Amino acid sequence: MIDLLDGRVHLHIGDCIKVLETMEPDSVDCIVTSPPYWGLRDYGVEGQIGLEPTLAEHLAVMVRVFEAVKRVLKPTGTCWVNYGDCYATTPNGRSAADTKATGNDDRTFRDKPFSTIQGVLKAKDLCMVPNRFAIALQESGWWVRSEIIWAKPNPMPESIRDRPATSHEKIFMLTKSPRYFYDAKAVRQAAAGSSLQRWSQDIDSQEGSHRANGGAKTNGTMKAVGGPRMNENANGFRGGSYVGGKPGKRTETGNVPGTGDRNLRNYEPAPLEAWNIATQPFSEAHFATFPPELAERCILAGCPKGGLVLDPFGGAGTTALVALRHGRKASLIELNPEYADITQRRIEKEWRVQPKRKSNDHGPLFAENAA
């Protein structure tokens, strides 16, 4: 293990299951990760995940990995997993390394080291790997709490002419228990003008709508409720909260007192369609890095300040950088020693560099707790 930044980041090099077995149980507050996708590319390292010859074997491996993840996650912890899909097809004849050598667009990688046409998967079938993965974890005991859509404004170019081009991936929010930490206030979004107008109405004098329950509502019309207020949730917390209390208890209305904010949704309407976040190319290795904004939402919502965030597939170390910028600690696991070296150099360098401010930003992304 390599300690970085005075022990605020632990970088483990090795097989993720073996490393996880050495970690203390119930020691991690939040997991944010993006595992290698099945049948996508060969990273050139022995023991890598994603090259299992069948989808069933891949899912079995992923279940074993996340059983090890579950052991180290606190009962109140959350697990956020980004996973992309693929189509059943034969190998494309060009490796990821060869693709990288032709240009700088990491989004164009499609290695296909073996045929994904197998079993019920026919040529051109969408494999539905993310959903099969989530169902497999659900069957192994995880709670699947949310399916989130990550919309990409700069998706991978595709030359297909017989289906819509793909411009999204999925993120699953998982927990190991029905009661867990979730800070809804930290990720609230601005409410629409129509909602603000509705919340300002005098509810008692409204006529209301008869459309509720298909017109079968028997206790009066449905009125425009909601507004900038919040009831105590099941545990009396506000802001950083443990949620999922006992049935019958009152929970948050979804609005912060005195503001026009609302809860973060798994699909965000215009002007922020879904989780509209661009991919981030990384020049030192042939993969696109996990977008900082994506990791940021997961960490702010799912990890208390001062907590520990784990990425069992460390990649370029983005999860660790985001965790640090927001006052959390981080632990990374990386199988490939070359990537681990890249990760170490990147963390030590970028931790001391403020991200550039865009013209339409309200402020630096990582302004809080930045060093």
mmCIF file of C-alpha atoms in Angstrom:
data_model
loop_
_atom_site.group_PDB
_atom_site.id
_atom_site.type_symbol
_atom_site.label_atom_id
_atom_site.label_comp_id
_atom_site.label_asym_id
_atom_site.label_seq_id
_atom_site.Cartn_x
_atom_site.Cartn_y
_atom_site.Cartn_z
ATOM 1 C CA MET A 1 0.000 0.000 0.000
ATOM 2 C CA ILE A 2 1.164 3.524 -0.860
ATOM 3 C CA ASP A 3 0.200 6.438 1.405
ATOM 4 C CA LEU A 4 -0.330 9.733 -0.427
ATOM 5 C CA LEU A 5 -0.847 13.265 0.871
ATOM 6 C CA ASP A 6 0.008 12.481 4.488
ATOM 7 C CA GLY A 7 -2.184 9.395 4.567
ATOM 8 C CA ARG A 8 -5.348 10.987 3.227
ATOM 9 C CA VAL A 9 -5.203 8.617 0.240
ATOM 10 C CA HIS A 10 -4.297 4.926 0.355
ATOM 11 C CA LEU A 11 -3.334 3.400 -2.995
ATOM 12 C CA HIS A 12 -3.389 -0.416 -3.092
ATOM 13 C CA ILE A 13 -1.842 -2.280 -6.024
ATOM 14 C CA GLY A 14 -3.251 -5.728 -6.691
ATOM 15 C CA ASP A 15 -6.342 -7.822 -7.298
ATOM 16 C CA CYS A 16 -9.357 -6.024 -5.845
ATOM 17 C CA ILE A 17 -10.846 -9.057 -4.080
ATOM 18 C CA LYS A 18 -7.541 -9.973 -2.439
ATOM 19 C CA VAL A 19 -6.974 -6.372 -1.331
ATOM 20 C CA LEU A 20 -10.531 -6.055 -0.015
ATOM 21 C CA GLU A 21 -9.996 -9.186 2.084
ATOM 22 C CA THR A 22 -7.179 -7.376 3.942
ATOM 23 C CA MET A 23 -9.311 -4.330 4.812
ATOM 24 C CA GLU A 24 -11.230 -3.903 8.051
ATOM 25 C CA PRO A 25 -14.919 -4.871 7.837
ATOM 26 C CA ASP A 26 -17.496 -2.068 8.061
ATOM 27 C CA SER A 27 -14.771 0.554 7.569
ATOM 28 C CA VAL A 28 -15.825 2.375 4.377
ATOM 29 C CA ASP A 29 -18.502 5.082 4.239
ATOM 30 C CA CYS A 30 -19.058 5.244 0.489
ATOM 31 C CA ILE A 31 -18.041 3.424 -2.689
ATOM 32 C CA VAL A 32 -17.874 5.248 -6.022
ATOM 33 C CA THR A 33 -16.557 3.193 -8.898
ATOM 34 C CA SER A 34 -16.737 2.216 -12.549
ATOM 35 C CA PRO A 35 -15.691 -1.417 -13.120
ATOM 36 C CA PRO A 36 -14.209 -2.600 -16.417
ATOM 37 C CA TYR A 37 -17.040 -3.202 -18.867
ATOM 38 C CA TRP A 38 -17.556 -6.730 -20.168
ATOM 39 C CA GLY A 39 -16.089 -7.559 -23.561
ATOM 40 C CA LEU A 40 -15.006 -4.005 -24.292
ATOM 41 C CA ARG A 41 -11.214 -3.974 -24.314
ATOM 42 C CA ASP A 42 -8.059 -5.729 -23.199
ATOM 43 C CA TYR A 43 -6.028 -3.605 -20.770
ATOM 44 C CA GLY A 44 -3.039 -5.930 -21.088
ATOM 45 C CA VAL A 45 -2.704 -7.076 -17.476
ATOM 46 C CA GLU A 46 -3.136 -10.560 -16.050
ATOM 47 C CA GLY A 47 -6.182 -11.109 -13.848
ATOM 48 C CA GLN A 48 -8.209 -8.238 -15.285
ATOM 49 C CA ILE A 49 -11.990 -8.233 -15.077
ATOM 50 C CA GLY A 50 -14.059 -7.874 -18.238
ATOM 51 C CA LEU A 51 -12.452 -10.601 -20.357
ATOM 52 C CA GLU A 52 -14.566 -13.481 -19.039
ATOM 53 C CA PRO A 53 -15.567 -15.517 -22.128
ATOM 54 C CA THR A 54 -19.285 -15.511 -21.249
ATOM 55 C CA LEU A 55 -21.599 -12.932 -19.768
ATOM 56 C CA ALA A 56 -22.679 -15.395 -17.068
ATOM 57 C CA GLU A 57 -19.058 -15.851 -15.960
ATOM 58 C CA HIS A 58 -18.542 -12.085 -15.901
ATOM 59 C CA LEU A 59 -21.621 -11.527 -13.731
ATOM 60 C CA ALA A 60 -20.488 -14.277 -11.357
ATOM 61 C CA VAL A 61 -17.127 -12.523 -10.965
ATOM 62 C CA MET A 62 -18.822 -9.178 -10.351
ATOM 63 C CA VAL A 63 -21.049 -10.694 -7.660
ATOM 64 C CA ARG A 64 -17.920 -12.035 -5.904
ATOM 65 C CA VAL A 65 -16.241 -8.629 -6.145
ATOM 66 C CA PHE A 66 -19.206 -6.840 -4.633
ATOM 67 C CA GLU A 67 -19.596 -9.414 -1.884
ATOM 68 C CA ALA A 68 -16.074 -8.396 -0.869
ATOM 69 C CA VAL A 69 -17.088 -4.737 -1.257
ATOM 70 C CA LYS A 70 -20.138 -5.289 0.947
ATOM 71 C CA ARG A 71 -17.947 -6.684 3.740
ATOM 72 C CA VAL A 72 -15.914 -3.471 4.043
ATOM 73 C CA LEU A 73 -18.853 -1.083 3.543
ATOM 74 C CA LYS A 74 -20.467 0.243 6.703
ATOM 75 C CA PRO A 75 -24.098 -0.757 7.297
ATOM 76 C CA THR A 76 -24.965 2.922 6.751
ATOM 77 C CA GLY A 77 -22.833 3.165 3.606
ATOM 78 C CA THR A 78 -23.834 3.724 -0.018
ATOM 79 C CA CYS A 79 -22.360 2.219 -3.181
ATOM 80 C CA TRP A 80 -22.505 4.025 -6.545
ATOM 81 C CA VAL A 81 -21.583 1.973 -9.618
ATOM 82 C CA ASN A 82 -21.247 3.349 -13.151
ATOM 83 C CA TYR A 83 -21.576 0.619 -15.729
ATOM 84 C CA GLY A 84 -21.827 0.855 -19.536
ATOM 85 C CA ASP A 85 -23.581 -1.464 -21.963
ATOM 86 C CA CYS A 86 -22.476 -3.059 -25.214
ATOM 87 C CA TYR A 87 -23.876 -4.762 -28.293
ATOM 88 C CA ALA A 88 -23.372 -8.401 -29.209
ATOM 89 C CA THR A 89 -20.840 -8.465 -32.005
ATOM 90 C CA THR A 90 -17.624 -10.029 -33.227
ATOM 91 C CA PRO A 91 -14.148 -8.540 -32.529
ATOM 92 C CA ASN A 92 -13.463 -5.362 -34.491
ATOM 93 C CA GLY A 93 -9.859 -6.263 -35.278
ATOM 94 C CA ARG A 94 -8.238 -3.216 -33.659
ATOM 95 C CA SER A 95 -6.934 -3.027 -30.084
ATOM 96 C CA ALA A 96 -7.416 -0.152 -27.675
ATOM 97 C CA ALA A 97 -3.692 0.632 -27.909
ATOM 98 C CA ASP A 98 -3.885 0.837 -31.705
ATOM 99 C CA THR A 99 -6.939 3.088 -31.473
ATOM 100 C CA LYS A 100 -5.177 5.357 -29.001
ATOM 101 C CA ALA A 101 -2.200 5.659 -31.343
ATOM 102 C CA THR A 102 -4.415 7.077 -34.112
ATOM 103 C CA GLY A 103 -5.602 10.104 -32.131
ATOM 104 C CA ASN A 104 -6.617 11.576 -28.807
ATOM 105 C CA ASP A 105 -10.337 10.759 -28.706
ATOM 106 C CA ASP A 106 -10.708 8.195 -25.931
ATOM 107 C CA ARG A 107 -14.428 7.905 -26.638
ATOM 108 C CA THR A 108 -13.813 5.945 -29.857
ATOM 109 C CA PHE A 109 -12.402 2.838 -28.123
ATOM 110 C CA ARG A 110 -14.188 -0.357 -29.082
ATOM 111 C CA ASP A 111 -11.681 -3.138 -28.636
ATOM 112 C CA LYS A 112 -13.997 -6.209 -28.576
ATOM 113 C CA PRO A 113 -11.283 -8.769 -27.701
ATOM 114 C CA PHE A 114 -13.739 -11.653 -28.234
ATOM 115 C CA SER A 115 -17.195 -12.275 -29.675
ATOM 116 C CA THR A 116 -20.083 -11.269 -27.424
ATOM 117 C CA ILE A 117 -22.563 -13.188 -29.598
ATOM 118 C CA GLN A 118 -23.462 -16.120 -27.360
ATOM 119 C CA GLY A 119 -26.371 -17.801 -25.594
ATOM 120 C CA VAL A 120 -29.507 -15.730 -26.086
ATOM 121 C CA LEU A 121 -27.438 -12.779 -27.356
ATOM 122 C CA LYS A 122 -27.773 -12.501 -31.118
ATOM 123 C CA ALA A 123 -25.695 -10.307 -33.393
ATOM 124 C CA LYS A 124 -26.709 -6.639 -32.886
ATOM 125 C CA ASP A 125 -28.502 -7.379 -29.581
ATOM 126 C CA LEU A 126 -28.125 -4.824 -26.806
ATOM 127 C CA CYS A 127 -26.591 -6.992 -24.082
ATOM 128 C CA MET A 128 -28.331 -5.190 -21.170
ATOM 129 C CA VAL A 129 -25.263 -5.801 -18.994
ATOM 130 C CA PRO A 130 -25.852 -2.952 -16.477
ATOM 131 C CA ASN A 131 -29.349 -4.161 -15.642
ATOM 132 C CA ARG A 132 -28.273 -7.811 -15.463
ATOM 133 C CA PHE A 133 -25.475 -6.688 -13.145
ATOM 134 C CA ALA A 134 -27.872 -4.766 -10.879
ATOM 135 C CA ILE A 135 -30.325 -7.675 -10.766
ATOM 136 C CA ALA A 136 -27.507 -10.097 -9.905
ATOM 137 C CA LEU A 137 -26.450 -7.883 -6.992
ATOM 138 C CA GLN A 138 -30.060 -7.503 -5.892
ATOM 139 C CA GLU A 139 -30.421 -11.287 -5.835
ATOM 140 C CA SER A 140 -27.227 -11.531 -3.756
ATOM 141 C CA GLY A 141 -28.690 -9.269 -1.066
ATOM 142 C CA TRP A 142 -27.986 -5.679 -2.091
ATOM 143 C CA TRP A 143 -30.722 -3.027 -2.085
ATOM 144 C CA VAL A 144 -30.967 -1.360 -5.513
ATOM 145 C CA ARG A 145 -32.101 2.126 -4.461
ATOM 146 C CA SER A 146 -31.837 4.070 -7.704
ATOM 147 C CA GLU A 147 -31.084 3.729 -11.398
ATOM 148 C CA ILE A 148 -29.524 6.994 -12.575
ATOM 149 C CA ILE A 149 -29.066 8.155 -16.157
ATOM 150 C CA TRP A 150 -25.722 9.752 -17.001
ATOM 151 C CA ALA A 151 -26.340 11.682 -20.234
ATOM 152 C CA LYS A 152 -23.253 12.532 -22.284
ATOM 153 C CA PRO A 153 -23.232 15.758 -24.320
ATOM 154 C CA ASN A 154 -20.109 14.419 -26.090
ATOM 155 C CA PRO A 155 -20.978 10.740 -26.678
ATOM 156 C CA MET A 156 -18.832 8.280 -28.567
ATOM 157 C CA PRO A 157 -19.284 8.773 -32.344
ATOM 158 C CA GLU A 158 -21.168 5.931 -34.001
ATOM 159 C CA SER A 159 -21.660 5.161 -37.692
ATOM 160 C CA ILE A 160 -24.850 3.076 -37.239
ATOM 161 C CA ARG A 161 -27.938 3.855 -39.357
ATOM 162 C CA ASP A 162 -30.554 1.469 -37.974
ATOM 163 C CA ARG A 163 -30.948 2.618 -34.329
ATOM 164 C CA PRO A 164 -30.505 5.754 -32.196
ATOM 165 C CA ALA A 165 -26.911 6.489 -31.272
ATOM 166 C CA THR A 166 -25.988 5.804 -27.643
ATOM 167 C CA SER A 167 -25.423 8.872 -25.480
ATOM 168 C CA HIS A 168 -25.903 7.637 -21.929
ATOM 169 C CA GLU A 169 -24.656 5.207 -19.321
ATOM 170 C CA LYS A 170 -26.227 4.045 -16.070
ATOM 171 C CA ILE A 171 -25.266 4.541 -12.449
ATOM 172 C CA PHE A 172 -26.798 2.327 -9.793
ATOM 173 C CA MET A 173 -27.085 3.440 -6.179
ATOM 174 C CA LEU A 174 -26.842 0.365 -3.941
ATOM 175 C CA THR A 175 -26.964 -0.130 -0.166
ATOM 176 C CA LYS A 176 -26.339 -3.090 2.147
ATOM 177 C CA SER A 177 -29.212 -2.165 4.478
ATOM 178 C CA PRO A 178 -32.534 -0.305 4.247
ATOM 179 C CA ARG A 179 -31.268 2.484 6.514
ATOM 180 C CA TYR A 180 -28.227 4.448 5.347
ATOM 181 C CA PHE A 181 -26.588 7.867 5.081
ATOM 182 C CA TYR A 182 -27.926 10.146 2.342
ATOM 183 C CA ASP A 183 -27.453 13.927 2.372
ATOM 184 C CA ALA A 184 -30.286 15.170 0.151
ATOM 185 C CA LYS A 185 -29.550 18.791 0.981
ATOM 186 C CA ALA A 186 -26.005 18.609 -0.400
ATOM 187 C CA VAL A 187 -27.211 17.751 -3.916
ATOM 188 C CA ARG A 188 -30.432 19.743 -4.204
ATOM 189 C CA GLN A 189 -31.259 21.368 -7.525
ATOM 190 C CA ALA A 190 -32.991 24.649 -8.362
ATOM 191 C CA ALA A 191 -36.732 24.234 -8.769
ATOM 192 C CA ALA A 192 -38.509 25.220 -11.983
ATOM 193 C CA GLY A 193 -40.404 28.511 -12.166
ATOM 194 C CA SER A 194 -43.695 26.655 -12.515
ATOM 195 C CA SER A 195 -43.004 24.831 -9.234
ATOM 196 C CA LEU A 196 -42.243 28.086 -7.445
ATOM 197 C CA GLN A 197 -45.527 29.522 -8.721
ATOM 198 C CA ARG A 198 -47.436 26.425 -7.605
ATOM 199 C CA TRP A 199 -45.844 26.461 -4.141
ATOM 200 C CA SER A 200 -46.878 30.115 -3.661
ATOM 201 C CA GLN A 201 -50.578 29.355 -4.138
ATOM 202 C CA ASP A 202 -53.137 29.387 -1.358
ATOM 203 C CA ILE A 203 -53.874 25.655 -1.130
ATOM 204 C CA ASP A 204 -57.104 26.038 0.871
ATOM 205 C CA SER A 205 -58.780 28.076 -1.886
ATOM 206 C CA GLN A 206 -57.682 25.843 -4.767
ATOM 207 C CA GLU A 207 -60.271 23.914 -6.719
ATOM 208 C CA GLY A 208 -57.783 21.103 -7.343
ATOM 209 C CA SER A 209 -57.685 18.370 -9.966
ATOM 210 C CA HIS A 210 -60.016 15.389 -10.411
ATOM 211 C CA ARG A 211 -57.418 13.489 -12.467
ATOM 212 C CA ALA A 212 -55.693 11.796 -9.520
ATOM 213 C CA ASN A 213 -56.037 7.999 -9.411
ATOM 214 C CA GLY A 214 -57.593 8.033 -12.858
ATOM 215 C CA GLY A 215 -60.492 10.155 -11.623
ATOM 216 C CA ALA A 216 -61.275 7.687 -8.834
ATOM 217 C CA LYS A 217 -59.978 9.776 -5.925
ATOM 218 C CA THR A 218 -62.676 9.671 -3.238
ATOM 219 C CA ASN A 219 -61.395 12.089 -0.595
ATOM 220 C CA GLY A 220 -61.519 15.295 -2.614
ATOM 221 C CA THR A 221 -59.518 16.836 -5.419
ATOM 222 C CA MET A 222 -55.721 16.670 -5.681
ATOM 223 C CA LYS A 223 -54.269 20.058 -4.798
ATOM 224 C CA ALA A 224 -50.896 21.610 -5.604
ATOM 225 C CA VAL A 225 -48.919 20.752 -2.489
ATOM 226 C CA GLY A 226 -45.238 21.091 -1.690
ATOM 227 C CA GLY A 227 -43.168 24.171 -1.257
ATOM 228 C CA PRO A 228 -40.082 25.510 0.498
ATOM 229 C CA ARG A 229 -40.419 23.623 3.762
ATOM 230 C CA MET A 230 -39.200 20.384 5.266
ATOM 231 C CA ASN A 231 -40.663 18.068 7.864
ATOM 232 C CA GLU A 232 -38.388 16.057 10.081
ATOM 233 C CA ASN A 233 -37.547 12.686 8.600
ATOM 234 C CA ALA A 234 -37.792 9.416 10.451
ATOM 235 C CA ASN A 235 -34.801 10.240 12.640
ATOM 236 C CA GLY A 236 -35.193 14.003 13.044
ATOM 237 C CA PHE A 237 -32.130 14.782 10.899
ATOM 238 C CA ARG A 238 -31.866 17.759 8.563
ATOM 239 C CA GLY A 239 -29.215 17.957 5.866
ATOM 240 C CA GLY A 240 -26.885 15.000 6.359
ATOM 241 C CA SER A 241 -29.380 12.295 7.239
ATOM 242 C CA TYR A 242 -29.813 8.620 7.803
ATOM 243 C CA VAL A 243 -32.859 7.671 5.791
ATOM 244 C CA GLY A 244 -35.113 4.689 5.328
ATOM 245 C CA GLY A 245 -36.847 4.821 8.708
ATOM 246 C CA LYS A 246 -39.756 2.859 10.061
ATOM 247 C CA PRO A 247 -43.025 2.781 8.066
ATOM 248 C CA GLY A 248 -45.548 5.401 9.102
ATOM 249 C CA LYS A 249 -43.005 8.023 10.085
ATOM 250 C CA ARG A 250 -42.980 11.385 8.337
ATOM 251 C CA THR A 251 -40.141 12.062 5.930
ATOM 252 C CA GLU A 252 -38.717 15.032 4.056
ATOM 253 C CA THR A 253 -41.083 16.914 1.766
ATOM 254 C CA GLY A 254 -38.164 17.471 -0.577
ATOM 255 C CA ASN A 255 -37.700 21.216 -0.144
ATOM 256 C CA VAL A 256 -35.314 23.309 1.934
ATOM 257 C CA PRO A 257 -36.791 25.983 4.210
ATOM 258 C CA GLY A 258 -36.735 29.435 2.623
ATOM 259 C CA THR A 259 -35.409 28.283 -0.758
ATOM 260 C CA GLY A 260 -36.685 27.214 -4.137
ATOM 261 C CA ASP A 261 -34.661 24.021 -4.174
ATOM 262 C CA ARG A 262 -35.778 20.441 -4.699
ATOM 263 C CA ASN A 263 -34.330 16.955 -4.438
ATOM 264 C CA LEU A 264 -31.831 15.660 -6.969
ATOM 265 C CA ARG A 265 -33.583 13.316 -9.407
ATOM 266 C CA ASN A 266 -32.279 10.320 -11.299
ATOM 267 C CA TYR A 267 -33.355 12.166 -14.459
ATOM 268 C CA GLU A 268 -32.900 15.933 -14.505
ATOM 269 C CA PRO A 269 -35.147 17.908 -16.921
ATOM 270 C CA ALA A 270 -33.957 20.806 -19.065
ATOM 271 C CA PRO A 271 -31.732 22.740 -18.874
ATOM 272 C CA LEU A 272 -29.873 19.868 -17.165
ATOM 273 C CA GLU A 273 -31.070 16.809 -19.070
ATOM 274 C CA ALA A 274 -30.488 13.691 -16.964
ATOM 275 C CA TRP A 275 -27.065 13.905 -15.318
ATOM 276 C CA ASN A 276 -25.634 15.847 -18.247
ATOM 277 C CA ILE A 277 -21.872 15.416 -17.747
ATOM 278 C CA ALA A 278 -19.158 15.217 -20.401
ATOM 279 C CA THR A 279 -16.608 12.431 -20.531
ATOM 280 C CA GLN A 280 -13.026 13.435 -19.734
ATOM 281 C CA PRO A 281 -10.180 12.175 -21.963
ATOM 282 C CA PHE A 282 -6.921 11.357 -20.212
ATOM 283 C CA SER A 283 -3.717 11.608 -22.236
ATOM 284 C CA GLU A 284 -1.536 9.306 -20.123
ATOM 285 C CA ALA A 285 -3.541 6.077 -20.548
ATOM 286 C CA HIS A 286 -5.953 4.579 -23.038
ATOM 287 C CA PHE A 287 -9.222 5.141 -21.209
ATOM 288 C CA ALA A 288 -11.563 8.043 -20.512
ATOM 289 C CA THR A 289 -11.497 9.143 -16.881
ATOM 290 C CA PHE A 290 -14.501 9.119 -14.586
ATOM 291 C CA PRO A 291 -15.923 12.696 -14.821
ATOM 292 C CA PRO A 292 -15.267 14.640 -11.584
ATOM 293 C CA GLU A 293 -18.803 16.093 -11.593
ATOM 294 C CA LEU A 294 -20.240 12.573 -11.645
ATOM 295 C CA ALA A 295 -18.197 11.398 -8.683
ATOM 296 C CA GLU A 296 -18.932 14.667 -6.885
ATOM 297 C CA ARG A 297 -22.696 14.152 -6.745
ATOM 298 C CA CYS A 298 -22.310 10.598 -5.478
ATOM 299 C CA ILE A 299 -19.802 11.576 -2.782
ATOM 300 C CA LEU A 300 -21.684 14.641 -1.554
ATOM 301 C CA ALA A 301 -24.921 12.660 -1.290
ATOM 302 C CA GLY A 302 -23.515 9.380 -0.011
ATOM 303 C CA CYS A 303 -20.524 10.123 2.244
ATOM 304 C CA PRO A 304 -20.443 12.230 5.427
ATOM 305 C CA LYS A 305 -17.679 14.809 5.789
ATOM 306 C CA GLY A 306 -14.505 13.227 7.062
ATOM 307 C CA GLY A 307 -15.652 9.812 5.834
ATOM 308 C CA LEU A 308 -13.781 7.312 3.694
ATOM 309 C CA VAL A 309 -14.546 6.849 -0.015
ATOM 310 C CA LEU A 310 -13.359 3.662 -1.743
ATOM 311 C CA ASP A 311 -12.890 2.995 -5.456
ATOM 312 C CA PRO A 312 -12.017 -0.711 -5.962
ATOM 313 C CA PHE A 313 -11.219 0.035 -9.627
ATOM 314 C CA GLY A 314 -9.069 3.105 -9.076
ATOM 315 C CA GLY A 315 -8.235 3.952 -12.685
ATOM 316 C CA ALA A 316 -6.833 7.469 -12.907
ATOM 317 C CA GLY A 317 -7.712 8.374 -9.314
ATOM 318 C CA THR A 318 -10.560 10.799 -10.034
ATOM 319 C CA THR A 319 -12.688 9.464 -7.177
ATOM 320 C CA ALA A 320 -9.862 10.159 -4.728
ATOM 321 C CA LEU A 321 -9.320 13.705 -5.987
ATOM 322 C CA VAL A 322 -13.002 14.556 -5.681
ATOM 323 C CA ALA A 323 -13.181 13.019 -2.200
ATOM 324 C CA LEU A 324 -10.186 15.088 -1.075
ATOM 325 C CA ARG A 325 -11.619 18.326 -2.449
ATOM 326 C CA HIS A 326 -14.726 17.812 -0.351
ATOM 327 C CA GLY A 327 -13.090 16.936 2.952
ATOM 328 C CA ARG A 328 -13.237 13.145 2.683
ATOM 329 C CA LYS A 329 -10.478 10.518 2.718
ATOM 330 C CA ALA A 330 -9.961 8.034 -0.091
ATOM 331 C CA SER A 331 -8.777 4.511 -0.733
ATOM 332 C CA LEU A 332 -8.032 3.185 -4.232
ATOM 333 C CA ILE A 333 -7.334 -0.302 -5.565
ATOM 334 C CA GLU A 334 -5.617 -0.695 -8.944
ATOM 335 C CA LEU A 335 -4.549 -3.957 -10.553
ATOM 336 C CA ASN A 336 -2.222 -2.509 -13.183
ATOM 337 C CA PRO A 337 1.083 -1.215 -11.676
ATOM 338 C CA GLU A 338 1.546 1.163 -14.629
ATOM 339 C CA TYR A 339 -1.842 2.755 -14.033
ATOM 340 C CA ALA A 340 -1.144 2.903 -10.302
ATOM 341 C CA ASP A 341 2.019 4.889 -11.052
ATOM 342 C CA ILE A 342 0.016 7.248 -13.286
ATOM 343 C CA THR A 343 -2.598 7.608 -10.536
ATOM 344 C CA GLN A 344 0.000 8.455 -7.899
ATOM 345 C CA ARG A 345 1.617 11.128 -10.052
ATOM 346 C CA ARG A 346 -1.751 12.608 -11.020
ATOM 347 C CA ILE A 347 -3.030 12.851 -7.441
ATOM 348 C CA GLU A 348 0.166 14.415 -6.138
ATOM 349 C CA LYS A 349 0.183 16.935 -8.993
ATOM 350 C CA GLU A 350 -3.492 17.875 -9.357
ATOM 351 C CA TRP A 351 -4.223 18.097 -5.639
ATOM 352 C CA ARG A 352 -2.248 21.319 -5.610
ATOM 353 C CA VAL A 353 -3.878 22.765 -8.748
ATOM 354 C CA GLN A 354 -7.207 24.611 -8.667
ATOM 355 C CA PRO A 355 -9.510 23.491 -11.521
ATOM 356 C CA LYS A 356 -10.008 26.119 -14.224
ATOM 357 C CA ARG A 357 -13.188 28.132 -13.971
ATOM 358 C CA LYS A 358 -15.517 28.047 -16.973
ATOM 359 C CA SER A 359 -17.251 31.184 -18.183
ATOM 360 C CA ASN A 360 -20.675 29.930 -17.077
ATOM 361 C CA ASP A 361 -19.541 28.570 -13.709
ATOM 362 C CA HIS A 362 -20.776 30.073 -10.455
ATOM 363 C CA GLY A 363 -17.445 29.131 -8.907
ATOM 364 C CA PRO A 364 -14.725 26.479 -8.902
ATOM 365 C CA LEU A 365 -16.123 22.957 -8.781
ATOM 366 C CA PHE A 366 -13.888 21.999 -5.884
ATOM 367 C CA ALA A 367 -13.865 25.291 -3.972
ATOM 368 C CA GLU A 368 -14.818 23.708 -0.653
ATOM 369 C CA ASN A 369 -11.905 22.406 1.408
ATOM 370 C CA ALA A 370 -9.440 22.891 -1.460
ATOM 371 C CA ALA A 371 -5.780 23.000 -0.524
#
